[in-house]
Amino acid sequence: MACFLIPTVEAIAVTALAKVMESKEVSRDIAKVQKDSESLEVAGKVPFSRKLKWLRNLLWGGSALLAFEHVWHGEVVPWFPFLTAAADPADAAEMLHEMATIGVTMAVLVTAVWGVMLAVSSSVEKRASKVQPAEN
Amino acid sequence: MTLLSTFFAAIICTVIWYRNAPKDDMKVGILCWLYWGASLMWLVDAIFEYAEVRAEYFTPAPADMLNDLFLGLSVIALGLIIWLVILLIKDPKGVVKNALSRGKH
């Protein structure tokens, strides 16, 4: 009924967070590794703001296409209150239940998949940083 | 059917993206995010529906299946339109910019 609203809210929050992180990471895209009192620069570490953008893209992409599906089924309309279920208290209760169950699970699954992507990315970065000093 | 259509679109786009990586001139990555995001969300929808109707989930009425397929194809078309708009706005190859500047002279 309106389950896509939960991932949309998360997408808005993640977009804002990514913007904040990006402005903080201006000069931190190159990690410094100390070796024998020399500073060795290792490029290639993906900034966290970029990783947050992966989650943002997944959430916005999914929410946009799901919103279309809700328009298709007549659950979202271009006039107030925009959600057809919101006009009737019984339907509104069902809608809120759906948001709390399906909507939250959607947001959790997408975030969990992003978590797996983070784990894979960090293991690749660790492997790269181990190989880098040996090559130099 | 909607989940299946979006899922196949996500797989095809990911294969195309991987084939051209690390170059992404055509911004196929955008399509990957769109379709994978939607696939994951519809997967949750499908799991909840399966929990409710059990085996009936796999034997939909032909009319429902057709409507879902139609919706799936429309969703893929919408994804392609979003991608096309972003591609033309970002214009990574400078084609639109060149065409517009040529039109001025």
PDB file of N, CA and C in Angstrom, chain A residues 27-122:
ATOM      1  N   SER A  27      40.071  15.782   1.684  1.00  0.00           N
ATOM      2  CA  SER A  27      41.489  15.438   1.510  1.00  0.00           C
ATOM      3  C   SER A  27      41.856  14.074   2.115  1.00  0.00           C
ATOM      4  N   ARG A  28      40.829  13.221   2.256  1.00  0.00           N
ATOM      5  CA  ARG A  28      41.130  11.929   2.875  1.00  0.00           C
ATOM      6  C   ARG A  28      40.975  10.745   1.921  1.00  0.00           C
ATOM      7  N   ASP A  29      41.066  11.004   0.616  1.00  0.00           N
ATOM      8  CA  ASP A  29      40.871   9.902  -0.327  1.00  0.00           C
ATOM      9  C   ASP A  29      42.140   9.073  -0.526  1.00  0.00           C
ATOM     10  N   ILE A  30      43.233   9.548   0.059  1.00  0.00           N
ATOM     11  CA  ILE A  30      44.475   8.777  -0.024  1.00  0.00           C
ATOM     12  C   ILE A  30      44.894   8.374   1.388  1.00  0.00           C
ATOM     13  N   ALA A  31      44.962   7.093   1.629  1.00  0.00           N
ATOM     14  CA  ALA A  31      45.342   6.616   2.962  1.00  0.00           C
ATOM     15  C   ALA A  31      46.855   6.650   3.119  1.00  0.00           C
ATOM     16  N   LYS A  32      47.278   7.044   4.316  1.00  0.00           N
ATOM     17  CA  LYS A  32      48.728   7.095   4.554  1.00  0.00           C
ATOM     18  C   LYS A  32      49.160   5.911   5.407  1.00  0.00           C
ATOM     19  N   VAL A  33      50.177   5.250   4.966  1.00  0.00           N
ATOM     20  CA  VAL A  33      50.688   4.099   5.695  1.00  0.00           C
ATOM     21  C   VAL A  33      52.101   4.417   6.169  1.00  0.00           C
ATOM     22  N   GLN A  34      52.330   4.269   7.457  1.00  0.00           N
ATOM     23  CA  GLN A  34      53.663   4.553   8.007  1.00  0.00           C
ATOM     24  C   GLN A  34      54.551   3.318   7.855  1.00  0.00           C
ATOM     25  N   LYS A  35      55.704   3.504   7.277  1.00  0.00           N
ATOM     26  CA  LYS A  35      56.630   2.385   7.131  1.00  0.00           C
ATOM     27  C   LYS A  35      58.062   2.898   7.315  1.00  0.00           C
ATOM     28  N   ASP A  36      58.722   2.402   8.351  1.00  0.00           N
ATOM     29  CA  ASP A  36      60.103   2.803   8.666  1.00  0.00           C
ATOM     30  C   ASP A  36      60.260   4.326   8.687  1.00  0.00           C
ATOM     31  N   SER A  37      59.406   4.956   9.431  1.00  0.00           N
ATOM     32  CA  SER A  37      59.354   6.420   9.593  1.00  0.00           C
ATOM     33  C   SER A  37      59.197   7.173   8.276  1.00  0.00           C
ATOM     34  N   GLU A  38      58.882   6.447   7.216  1.00  0.00           N
ATOM     35  CA  GLU A  38      58.602   7.098   5.937  1.00  0.00           C
ATOM     36  C   GLU A  38      57.106   7.051   5.702  1.00  0.00           C
ATOM     37  N   SER A  39      56.620   8.068   5.062  1.00  0.00           N
ATOM     38  CA  SER A  39      55.192   8.081   4.759  1.00  0.00           C
ATOM     39  C   SER A  39      54.977   7.542   3.347  1.00  0.00           C
ATOM     40  N   LEU A  40      54.257   6.432   3.303  1.00  0.00           N
ATOM     41  CA  LEU A  40      54.010   5.791   2.017  1.00  0.00           C
ATOM     42  C   LEU A  40      52.531   5.971   1.673  1.00  0.00           C
ATOM     43  N   GLU A  41      52.271   6.487   0.530  1.00  0.00           N
ATOM     44  CA  GLU A  41      50.875   6.746   0.178  1.00  0.00           C
ATOM     45  C   GLU A  41      50.303   5.586  -0.625  1.00  0.00           C
ATOM     46  N   VAL A  42      49.160   5.133  -0.168  1.00  0.00           N
ATOM     47  CA  VAL A  42      48.495   4.033  -0.853  1.00  0.00           C
ATOM     48  C   VAL A  42      47.175   4.543  -1.412  1.00  0.00           C
ATOM     49  N   ALA A  43      47.119   4.587  -2.714  1.00  0.00           N
ATOM     50  CA  ALA A  43      45.878   5.055  -3.340  1.00  0.00           C
ATOM     51  C   ALA A  43      44.916   3.892  -3.514  1.00  0.00           C
ATOM     52  N   GLY A  44      43.660   4.164  -3.812  1.00  0.00           N
ATOM     53  CA  GLY A  44      42.722   3.112  -4.158  1.00  0.00           C
ATOM     54  C   GLY A  44      41.737   2.758  -3.073  1.00  0.00           C
ATOM     55  N   LYS A  45      41.823   3.376  -1.900  1.00  0.00           N
ATOM     56  CA  LYS A  45      40.843   3.098  -0.852  1.00  0.00           C
ATOM     57  C   LYS A  45      39.574   3.876  -1.172  1.00  0.00           C
ATOM     58  N   VAL A  46      38.467   3.164  -1.232  1.00  0.00           N
ATOM     59  CA  VAL A  46      37.205   3.812  -1.583  1.00  0.00           C
ATOM     60  C   VAL A  46      36.705   4.626  -0.392  1.00  0.00           C
ATOM     61  N   PRO A  47      36.473   5.947  -0.581  1.00  0.00           N
ATOM     62  CA  PRO A  47      35.987   6.759   0.537  1.00  0.00           C
ATOM     63  C   PRO A  47      34.608   6.290   1.008  1.00  0.00           C
ATOM     64  N   PHE A  48      34.340   6.474   2.318  1.00  0.00           N
ATOM     65  CA  PHE A  48      33.075   5.991   2.877  1.00  0.00           C
ATOM     66  C   PHE A  48      31.868   6.699   2.254  1.00  0.00           C
ATOM     67  N   SER A  49      32.055   7.963   1.874  1.00  0.00           N
ATOM     68  CA  SER A  49      30.936   8.693   1.253  1.00  0.00           C
ATOM     69  C   SER A  49      30.518   8.015  -0.060  1.00  0.00           C
ATOM     70  N   ARG A  50      31.511   7.464  -0.768  1.00  0.00           N
ATOM     71  CA  ARG A  50      31.201   6.777  -2.038  1.00  0.00           C
ATOM     72  C   ARG A  50      30.457   5.471  -1.757  1.00  0.00           C
ATOM     73  N   LYS A  51      30.867   4.821  -0.672  1.00  0.00           N
ATOM     74  CA  LYS A  51      30.180   3.577  -0.292  1.00  0.00           C
ATOM     75  C   LYS A  51      28.741   3.864   0.130  1.00  0.00           C
ATOM     76  N   LEU A  52      28.561   5.011   0.792  1.00  0.00           N
ATOM     77  CA  LEU A  52      27.200   5.408   1.184  1.00  0.00           C
ATOM     78  C   LEU A  52      26.337   5.666  -0.053  1.00  0.00           C
ATOM     79  N   LYS A  53      27.001   6.159  -1.113  1.00  0.00           N
ATOM     80  CA  LYS A  53      26.264   6.425  -2.361  1.00  0.00           C
ATOM     81  C   LYS A  53      25.758   5.129  -2.995  1.00  0.00           C
ATOM     82  N   TRP A  54      26.438   4.021  -2.758  1.00  0.00           N
ATOM     83  CA  TRP A  54      25.949   2.732  -3.274  1.00  0.00           C
ATOM     84  C   TRP A  54      24.589   2.433  -2.633  1.00  0.00           C
ATOM     85  N   LEU A  55      24.540   2.636  -1.296  1.00  0.00           N
ATOM     86  CA  LEU A  55      23.279   2.386  -0.581  1.00  0.00           C
ATOM     87  C   LEU A  55      22.201   3.363  -1.042  1.00  0.00           C
ATOM     88  N   ARG A  56      22.606   4.635  -1.195  1.00  0.00           N
ATOM     89  CA  ARG A  56      21.669   5.668  -1.662  1.00  0.00           C
ATOM     90  C   ARG A  56      21.078   5.287  -3.021  1.00  0.00           C
ATOM     91  N   ASN A  57      21.948   4.846  -3.940  1.00  0.00           N
ATOM     92  CA  ASN A  57      21.476   4.483  -5.289  1.00  0.00           C
ATOM     93  C   ASN A  57      20.516   3.297  -5.255  1.00  0.00           C
ATOM     94  N   LEU A  58      20.851   2.295  -4.439  1.00  0.00           N
ATOM     95  CA  LEU A  58      19.964   1.127  -4.324  1.00  0.00           C
ATOM     96  C   LEU A  58      18.599   1.532  -3.788  1.00  0.00           C
ATOM     97  N   LEU A  59      18.618   2.371  -2.736  1.00  0.00           N
ATOM     98  CA  LEU A  59      17.361   2.780  -2.091  1.00  0.00           C
ATOM     99  C   LEU A  59      16.515   3.664  -3.014  1.00  0.00           C
ATOM    100  N   TRP A  60      17.152   4.654  -3.656  1.00  0.00           N
ATOM    101  CA  TRP A  60      16.393   5.546  -4.553  1.00  0.00           C
ATOM    102  C   TRP A  60      15.859   4.781  -5.765  1.00  0.00           C
ATOM    103  N   GLY A  61      16.721   3.919  -6.323  1.00  0.00           N
ATOM    104  CA  GLY A  61      16.317   3.140  -7.499  1.00  0.00           C
ATOM    105  C   GLY A  61      15.121   2.265  -7.199  1.00  0.00           C
ATOM    106  N   GLY A  62      15.219   1.515  -6.110  1.00  0.00           N
ATOM    107  CA  GLY A  62      14.125   0.626  -5.726  1.00  0.00           C
ATOM    108  C   GLY A  62      12.862   1.395  -5.386  1.00  0.00           C
ATOM    109  N   SER A  63      13.016   2.483  -4.625  1.00  0.00           N
ATOM    110  CA  SER A  63      11.845   3.272  -4.207  1.00  0.00           C
ATOM    111  C   SER A  63      11.132   3.881  -5.406  1.00  0.00           C
ATOM    112  N   ALA A  64      11.903   4.375  -6.383  1.00  0.00           N
ATOM    113  CA  ALA A  64      11.296   5.013  -7.564  1.00  0.00           C
ATOM    114  C   ALA A  64      10.453   4.006  -8.346  1.00  0.00           C
ATOM    115  N   LEU A  65      11.030   2.810  -8.572  1.00  0.00           N
ATOM    116  CA  LEU A  65      10.297   1.818  -9.359  1.00  0.00           C
ATOM    117  C   LEU A  65       9.112   1.245  -8.576  1.00  0.00           C
ATOM    118  N   LEU A  66       9.267   1.136  -7.257  1.00  0.00           N
ATOM    119  CA  LEU A  66       8.141   0.656  -6.439  1.00  0.00           C
ATOM    120  C   LEU A  66       7.025   1.701  -6.367  1.00  0.00           C
ATOM    121  N   ALA A  67       7.406   2.969  -6.349  1.00  0.00           N
ATOM    122  CA  ALA A  67       6.409   4.041  -6.340  1.00  0.00           C
ATOM    123  C   ALA A  67       5.557   3.954  -7.606  1.00  0.00           C
ATOM    124  N   PHE A  68       6.223   3.651  -8.733  1.00  0.00           N
ATOM    125  CA  PHE A  68       5.506   3.489 -10.003  1.00  0.00           C
ATOM    126  C   PHE A  68       4.508   2.331  -9.914  1.00  0.00           C
ATOM    127  N   GLU A  69       4.947   1.244  -9.274  1.00  0.00           N
ATOM    128  CA  GLU A  69       4.058   0.090  -9.121  1.00  0.00           C
ATOM    129  C   GLU A  69       2.803   0.472  -8.316  1.00  0.00           C
ATOM    130  N   HIS A  70       2.996   1.309  -7.291  1.00  0.00           N
ATOM    131  CA  HIS A  70       1.866   1.737  -6.462  1.00  0.00           C
ATOM    132  C   HIS A  70       0.918   2.653  -7.239  1.00  0.00           C
ATOM    133  N   VAL A  71       1.497   3.461  -8.140  1.00  0.00           N
ATOM    134  CA  VAL A  71       0.660   4.303  -9.006  1.00  0.00           C
ATOM    135  C   VAL A  71      -0.146   3.391  -9.945  1.00  0.00           C
ATOM    136  N   TRP A  72       0.526   2.377 -10.476  1.00  0.00           N
ATOM    137  CA  TRP A  72      -0.079   1.389 -11.389  1.00  0.00           C
ATOM    138  C   TRP A  72      -1.306   0.733 -10.745  1.00  0.00           C
ATOM    139  N   HIS A  73      -1.170   0.401  -9.451  1.00  0.00           N
ATOM    140  CA  HIS A  73      -2.255  -0.281  -8.733  1.00  0.00           C
ATOM    141  C   HIS A  73      -3.256   0.695  -8.115  1.00  0.00           C
ATOM    142  N   GLY A  74      -3.076   1.974  -8.377  1.00  0.00           N
ATOM    143  CA  GLY A  74      -4.023   2.972  -7.874  1.00  0.00           C
ATOM    144  C   GLY A  74      -3.906   3.245  -6.386  1.00  0.00           C
ATOM    145  N   GLU A  75      -2.775   2.865  -5.786  1.00  0.00           N
ATOM    146  CA  GLU A  75      -2.585   3.080  -4.349  1.00  0.00           C
ATOM    147  C   GLU A  75      -1.986   4.451  -4.055  1.00  0.00           C
ATOM    148  N   VAL A  76      -1.346   5.023  -5.066  1.00  0.00           N
ATOM    149  CA  VAL A  76      -0.805   6.384  -4.953  1.00  0.00           C
ATOM    150  C   VAL A  76      -1.491   7.220  -6.025  1.00  0.00           C
ATOM    151  N   VAL A  77      -2.031   8.368  -5.615  1.00  0.00           N
ATOM    152  CA  VAL A  77      -2.746   9.241  -6.552  1.00  0.00           C
ATOM    153  C   VAL A  77      -2.158  10.659  -6.487  1.00  0.00           C
ATOM    154  N   PRO A  78      -2.310  11.432  -7.558  1.00  0.00           N
ATOM    155  CA  PRO A  78      -1.692  12.775  -7.558  1.00  0.00           C
ATOM    156  C   PRO A  78      -2.490  13.837  -6.795  1.00  0.00           C
ATOM    157  N   TRP A  79      -3.483  13.462  -6.036  1.00  0.00           N
ATOM    158  CA  TRP A  79      -4.240  14.438  -5.246  1.00  0.00           C
ATOM    159  C   TRP A  79      -4.263  14.022  -3.767  1.00  0.00           C
ATOM    160  N   PHE A  80      -4.563  15.018  -2.910  1.00  0.00           N
ATOM    161  CA  PHE A  80      -4.554  14.793  -1.464  1.00  0.00           C
ATOM    162  C   PHE A  80      -5.555  13.699  -1.066  1.00  0.00           C
ATOM    163  N   PRO A  81      -5.259  12.779  -0.170  1.00  0.00           N
ATOM    164  CA  PRO A  81      -4.028  12.623   0.634  1.00  0.00           C
ATOM    165  C   PRO A  81      -2.945  11.775  -0.038  1.00  0.00           C
ATOM    166  N   PHE A  82      -2.981  11.688  -1.355  1.00  0.00           N
ATOM    167  CA  PHE A  82      -1.967  11.004  -2.175  1.00  0.00           C
ATOM    168  C   PHE A  82      -1.944   9.473  -2.030  1.00  0.00           C
ATOM    169  N   LEU A  83      -2.266   8.985  -0.834  1.00  0.00           N
ATOM    170  CA  LEU A  83      -2.350   7.532  -0.637  1.00  0.00           C
ATOM    171  C   LEU A  83      -3.830   7.196  -0.468  1.00  0.00           C
ATOM    172  N   THR A  84      -4.366   6.365  -1.344  1.00  0.00           N
ATOM    173  CA  THR A  84      -5.813   6.076  -1.296  1.00  0.00           C
ATOM    174  C   THR A  84      -6.210   5.430   0.040  1.00  0.00           C
ATOM    175  N   ALA A  85      -5.289   4.659   0.626  1.00  0.00           N
ATOM    176  CA  ALA A  85      -5.587   3.992   1.891  1.00  0.00           C
ATOM    177  C   ALA A  85      -5.722   4.980   3.049  1.00  0.00           C
ATOM    178  N   ALA A  86      -5.122   6.160   2.899  1.00  0.00           N
ATOM    179  CA  ALA A  86      -5.147   7.141   3.992  1.00  0.00           C
ATOM    180  C   ALA A  86      -6.523   7.766   4.181  1.00  0.00           C
ATOM    181  N   ALA A  87      -7.399   7.622   3.182  1.00  0.00           N
ATOM    182  CA  ALA A  87      -8.726   8.234   3.257  1.00  0.00           C
ATOM    183  C   ALA A  87      -9.666   7.476   4.216  1.00  0.00           C
ATOM    184  N   ASP A  88      -9.402   6.193   4.409  1.00  0.00           N
ATOM    185  CA  ASP A  88     -10.267   5.360   5.250  1.00  0.00           C
ATOM    186  C   ASP A  88      -9.470   4.855   6.467  1.00  0.00           C
ATOM    187  N   PRO A  89      -9.979   5.054   7.699  1.00  0.00           N
ATOM    188  CA  PRO A  89      -9.211   4.659   8.896  1.00  0.00           C
ATOM    189  C   PRO A  89      -8.825   3.181   8.919  1.00  0.00           C
ATOM    190  N   ALA A  90      -9.730   2.298   8.460  1.00  0.00           N
ATOM    191  CA  ALA A  90      -9.424   0.853   8.469  1.00  0.00           C
ATOM    192  C   ALA A  90      -8.285   0.547   7.500  1.00  0.00           C
ATOM    193  N   ASP A  91      -8.375   1.155   6.311  1.00  0.00           N
ATOM    194  CA  ASP A  91      -7.311   0.962   5.303  1.00  0.00           C
ATOM    195  C   ASP A  91      -6.004   1.580   5.777  1.00  0.00           C
ATOM    196  N   ALA A  92      -6.126   2.711   6.481  1.00  0.00           N
ATOM    197  CA  ALA A  92      -4.921   3.401   6.983  1.00  0.00           C
ATOM    198  C   ALA A  92      -4.175   2.526   7.991  1.00  0.00           C
ATOM    199  N   ALA A  93      -4.941   1.836   8.843  1.00  0.00           N
ATOM    200  CA  ALA A  93      -4.318   0.941   9.834  1.00  0.00           C
ATOM    201  C   ALA A  93      -3.590  -0.199   9.130  1.00  0.00           C
ATOM    202  N   GLU A  94      -4.231  -0.736   8.086  1.00  0.00           N
ATOM    203  CA  GLU A  94      -3.616  -1.821   7.315  1.00  0.00           C
ATOM    204  C   GLU A  94      -2.344  -1.330   6.615  1.00  0.00           C
ATOM    205  N   MET A  95      -2.431  -0.085   6.102  1.00  0.00           N
ATOM    206  CA  MET A  95      -1.287   0.508   5.409  1.00  0.00           C
ATOM    207  C   MET A  95      -0.101   0.674   6.375  1.00  0.00           C
ATOM    208  N   LEU A  96      -0.405   1.165   7.583  1.00  0.00           N
ATOM    209  CA  LEU A  96       0.664   1.364   8.575  1.00  0.00           C
ATOM    210  C   LEU A  96       1.294   0.023   8.973  1.00  0.00           C
ATOM    211  N   HIS A  97       0.445  -1.008   9.074  1.00  0.00           N
ATOM    212  CA  HIS A  97       0.956  -2.350   9.403  1.00  0.00           C
ATOM    213  C   HIS A  97       1.879  -2.857   8.297  1.00  0.00           C
ATOM    214  N   GLU A  98       1.463  -2.608   7.058  1.00  0.00           N
ATOM    215  CA  GLU A  98       2.276  -3.029   5.909  1.00  0.00           C
ATOM    216  C   GLU A  98       3.620  -2.292   5.880  1.00  0.00           C
ATOM    217  N   MET A  99       3.551  -1.001   6.211  1.00  0.00           N
ATOM    218  CA  MET A  99       4.796  -0.211   6.237  1.00  0.00           C
ATOM    219  C   MET A  99       5.733  -0.729   7.326  1.00  0.00           C
ATOM    220  N   ALA A 100       5.146  -1.087   8.475  1.00  0.00           N
ATOM    221  CA  ALA A 100       5.955  -1.543   9.611  1.00  0.00           C
ATOM    222  C   ALA A 100       6.544  -2.933   9.375  1.00  0.00           C
ATOM    223  N   THR A 101       5.894  -3.740   8.562  1.00  0.00           N
ATOM    224  CA  THR A 101       6.400  -5.095   8.319  1.00  0.00           C
ATOM    225  C   THR A 101       7.186  -5.151   7.000  1.00  0.00           C
ATOM    226  N   ILE A 102       6.456  -5.037   5.877  1.00  0.00           N
ATOM    227  CA  ILE A 102       7.099  -5.174   4.557  1.00  0.00           C
ATOM    228  C   ILE A 102       8.094  -4.035   4.309  1.00  0.00           C
ATOM    229  N   GLY A 103       7.666  -2.795   4.591  1.00  0.00           N
ATOM    230  CA  GLY A 103       8.516  -1.624   4.335  1.00  0.00           C
ATOM    231  C   GLY A 103       9.826  -1.689   5.103  1.00  0.00           C
ATOM    232  N   VAL A 104       9.735  -2.013   6.402  1.00  0.00           N
ATOM    233  CA  VAL A 104      10.944  -2.087   7.233  1.00  0.00           C
ATOM    234  C   VAL A 104      11.835  -3.234   6.760  1.00  0.00           C
ATOM    235  N   THR A 105      11.222  -4.378   6.405  1.00  0.00           N
ATOM    236  CA  THR A 105      12.026  -5.517   5.917  1.00  0.00           C
ATOM    237  C   THR A 105      12.752  -5.154   4.626  1.00  0.00           C
ATOM    238  N   MET A 106      12.079  -4.410   3.746  1.00  0.00           N
ATOM    239  CA  MET A 106      12.719  -3.973   2.493  1.00  0.00           C
ATOM    240  C   MET A 106      13.961  -3.141   2.804  1.00  0.00           C
ATOM    241  N   ALA A 107      13.789  -2.161   3.695  1.00  0.00           N
ATOM    242  CA  ALA A 107      14.911  -1.279   4.057  1.00  0.00           C
ATOM    243  C   ALA A 107      16.039  -2.084   4.692  1.00  0.00           C
ATOM    244  N   VAL A 108      15.671  -3.045   5.554  1.00  0.00           N
ATOM    245  CA  VAL A 108      16.688  -3.869   6.237  1.00  0.00           C
ATOM    246  C   VAL A 108      17.432  -4.743   5.229  1.00  0.00           C
ATOM    247  N   LEU A 109      16.697  -5.363   4.292  1.00  0.00           N
ATOM    248  CA  LEU A 109      17.352  -6.241   3.307  1.00  0.00           C
ATOM    249  C   LEU A 109      18.326  -5.459   2.419  1.00  0.00           C
ATOM    250  N   VAL A 110      17.867  -4.295   1.942  1.00  0.00           N
ATOM    251  CA  VAL A 110      18.746  -3.483   1.080  1.00  0.00           C
ATOM    252  C   VAL A 110      19.998  -3.062   1.865  1.00  0.00           C
ATOM    253  N   THR A 111      19.806  -2.669   3.119  1.00  0.00           N
ATOM    254  CA  THR A 111      20.950  -2.260   3.953  1.00  0.00           C
ATOM    255  C   THR A 111      21.872  -3.451   4.218  1.00  0.00           C
ATOM    256  N   ALA A 112      21.274  -4.635   4.408  1.00  0.00           N
ATOM    257  CA  ALA A 112      22.086  -5.837   4.654  1.00  0.00           C
ATOM    258  C   ALA A 112      22.916  -6.180   3.417  1.00  0.00           C
ATOM    259  N   VAL A 113      22.317  -6.062   2.236  1.00  0.00           N
ATOM    260  CA  VAL A 113      23.053  -6.331   0.990  1.00  0.00           C
ATOM    261  C   VAL A 113      24.206  -5.339   0.857  1.00  0.00           C
ATOM    262  N   TRP A 114      23.938  -4.091   1.201  1.00  0.00           N
ATOM    263  CA  TRP A 114      24.988  -3.052   1.173  1.00  0.00           C
ATOM    264  C   TRP A 114      26.095  -3.425   2.174  1.00  0.00           C
ATOM    265  N   GLY A 115      25.704  -3.955   3.329  1.00  0.00           N
ATOM    266  CA  GLY A 115      26.673  -4.396   4.341  1.00  0.00           C
ATOM    267  C   GLY A 115      27.603  -5.461   3.777  1.00  0.00           C
ATOM    268  N   VAL A 116      27.028  -6.394   3.011  1.00  0.00           N
ATOM    269  CA  VAL A 116      27.844  -7.444   2.371  1.00  0.00           C
ATOM    270  C   VAL A 116      28.813  -6.801   1.376  1.00  0.00           C
ATOM    271  N   MET A 117      28.296  -5.816   0.615  1.00  0.00           N
ATOM    272  CA  MET A 117      29.156  -5.112  -0.351  1.00  0.00           C
ATOM    273  C   MET A 117      30.316  -4.418   0.377  1.00  0.00           C
ATOM    274  N   LEU A 118      30.030  -3.831   1.543  1.00  0.00           N
ATOM    275  CA  LEU A 118      31.067  -3.159   2.338  1.00  0.00           C
ATOM    276  C   LEU A 118      32.132  -4.149   2.790  1.00  0.00           C
ATOM    277  N   ALA A 119      31.663  -5.329   3.239  1.00  0.00           N
ATOM    278  CA  ALA A 119      32.586  -6.353   3.730  1.00  0.00           C
ATOM    279  C   ALA A 119      33.508  -6.816   2.599  1.00  0.00           C
ATOM    280  N   VAL A 120      32.914  -7.052   1.426  1.00  0.00           N
ATOM    281  CA  VAL A 120      33.709  -7.497   0.271  1.00  0.00           C
ATOM    282  C   VAL A 120      34.708  -6.410  -0.113  1.00  0.00           C
ATOM    283  N   SER A 121      34.220  -5.160  -0.165  1.00  0.00           N
ATOM    284  CA  SER A 121      35.073  -4.032  -0.545  1.00  0.00           C
ATOM    285  C   SER A 121      36.237  -3.872   0.424  1.00  0.00           C
ATOM    286  N   SER A 122      35.965  -3.989   1.736  1.00  0.00           N
ATOM    287  CA  SER A 122      37.044  -3.786   2.708  1.00  0.00           C
ATOM    288  C   SER A 122      38.062  -4.922   2.658  1.00  0.00           C
TER     289      SER A 122
END
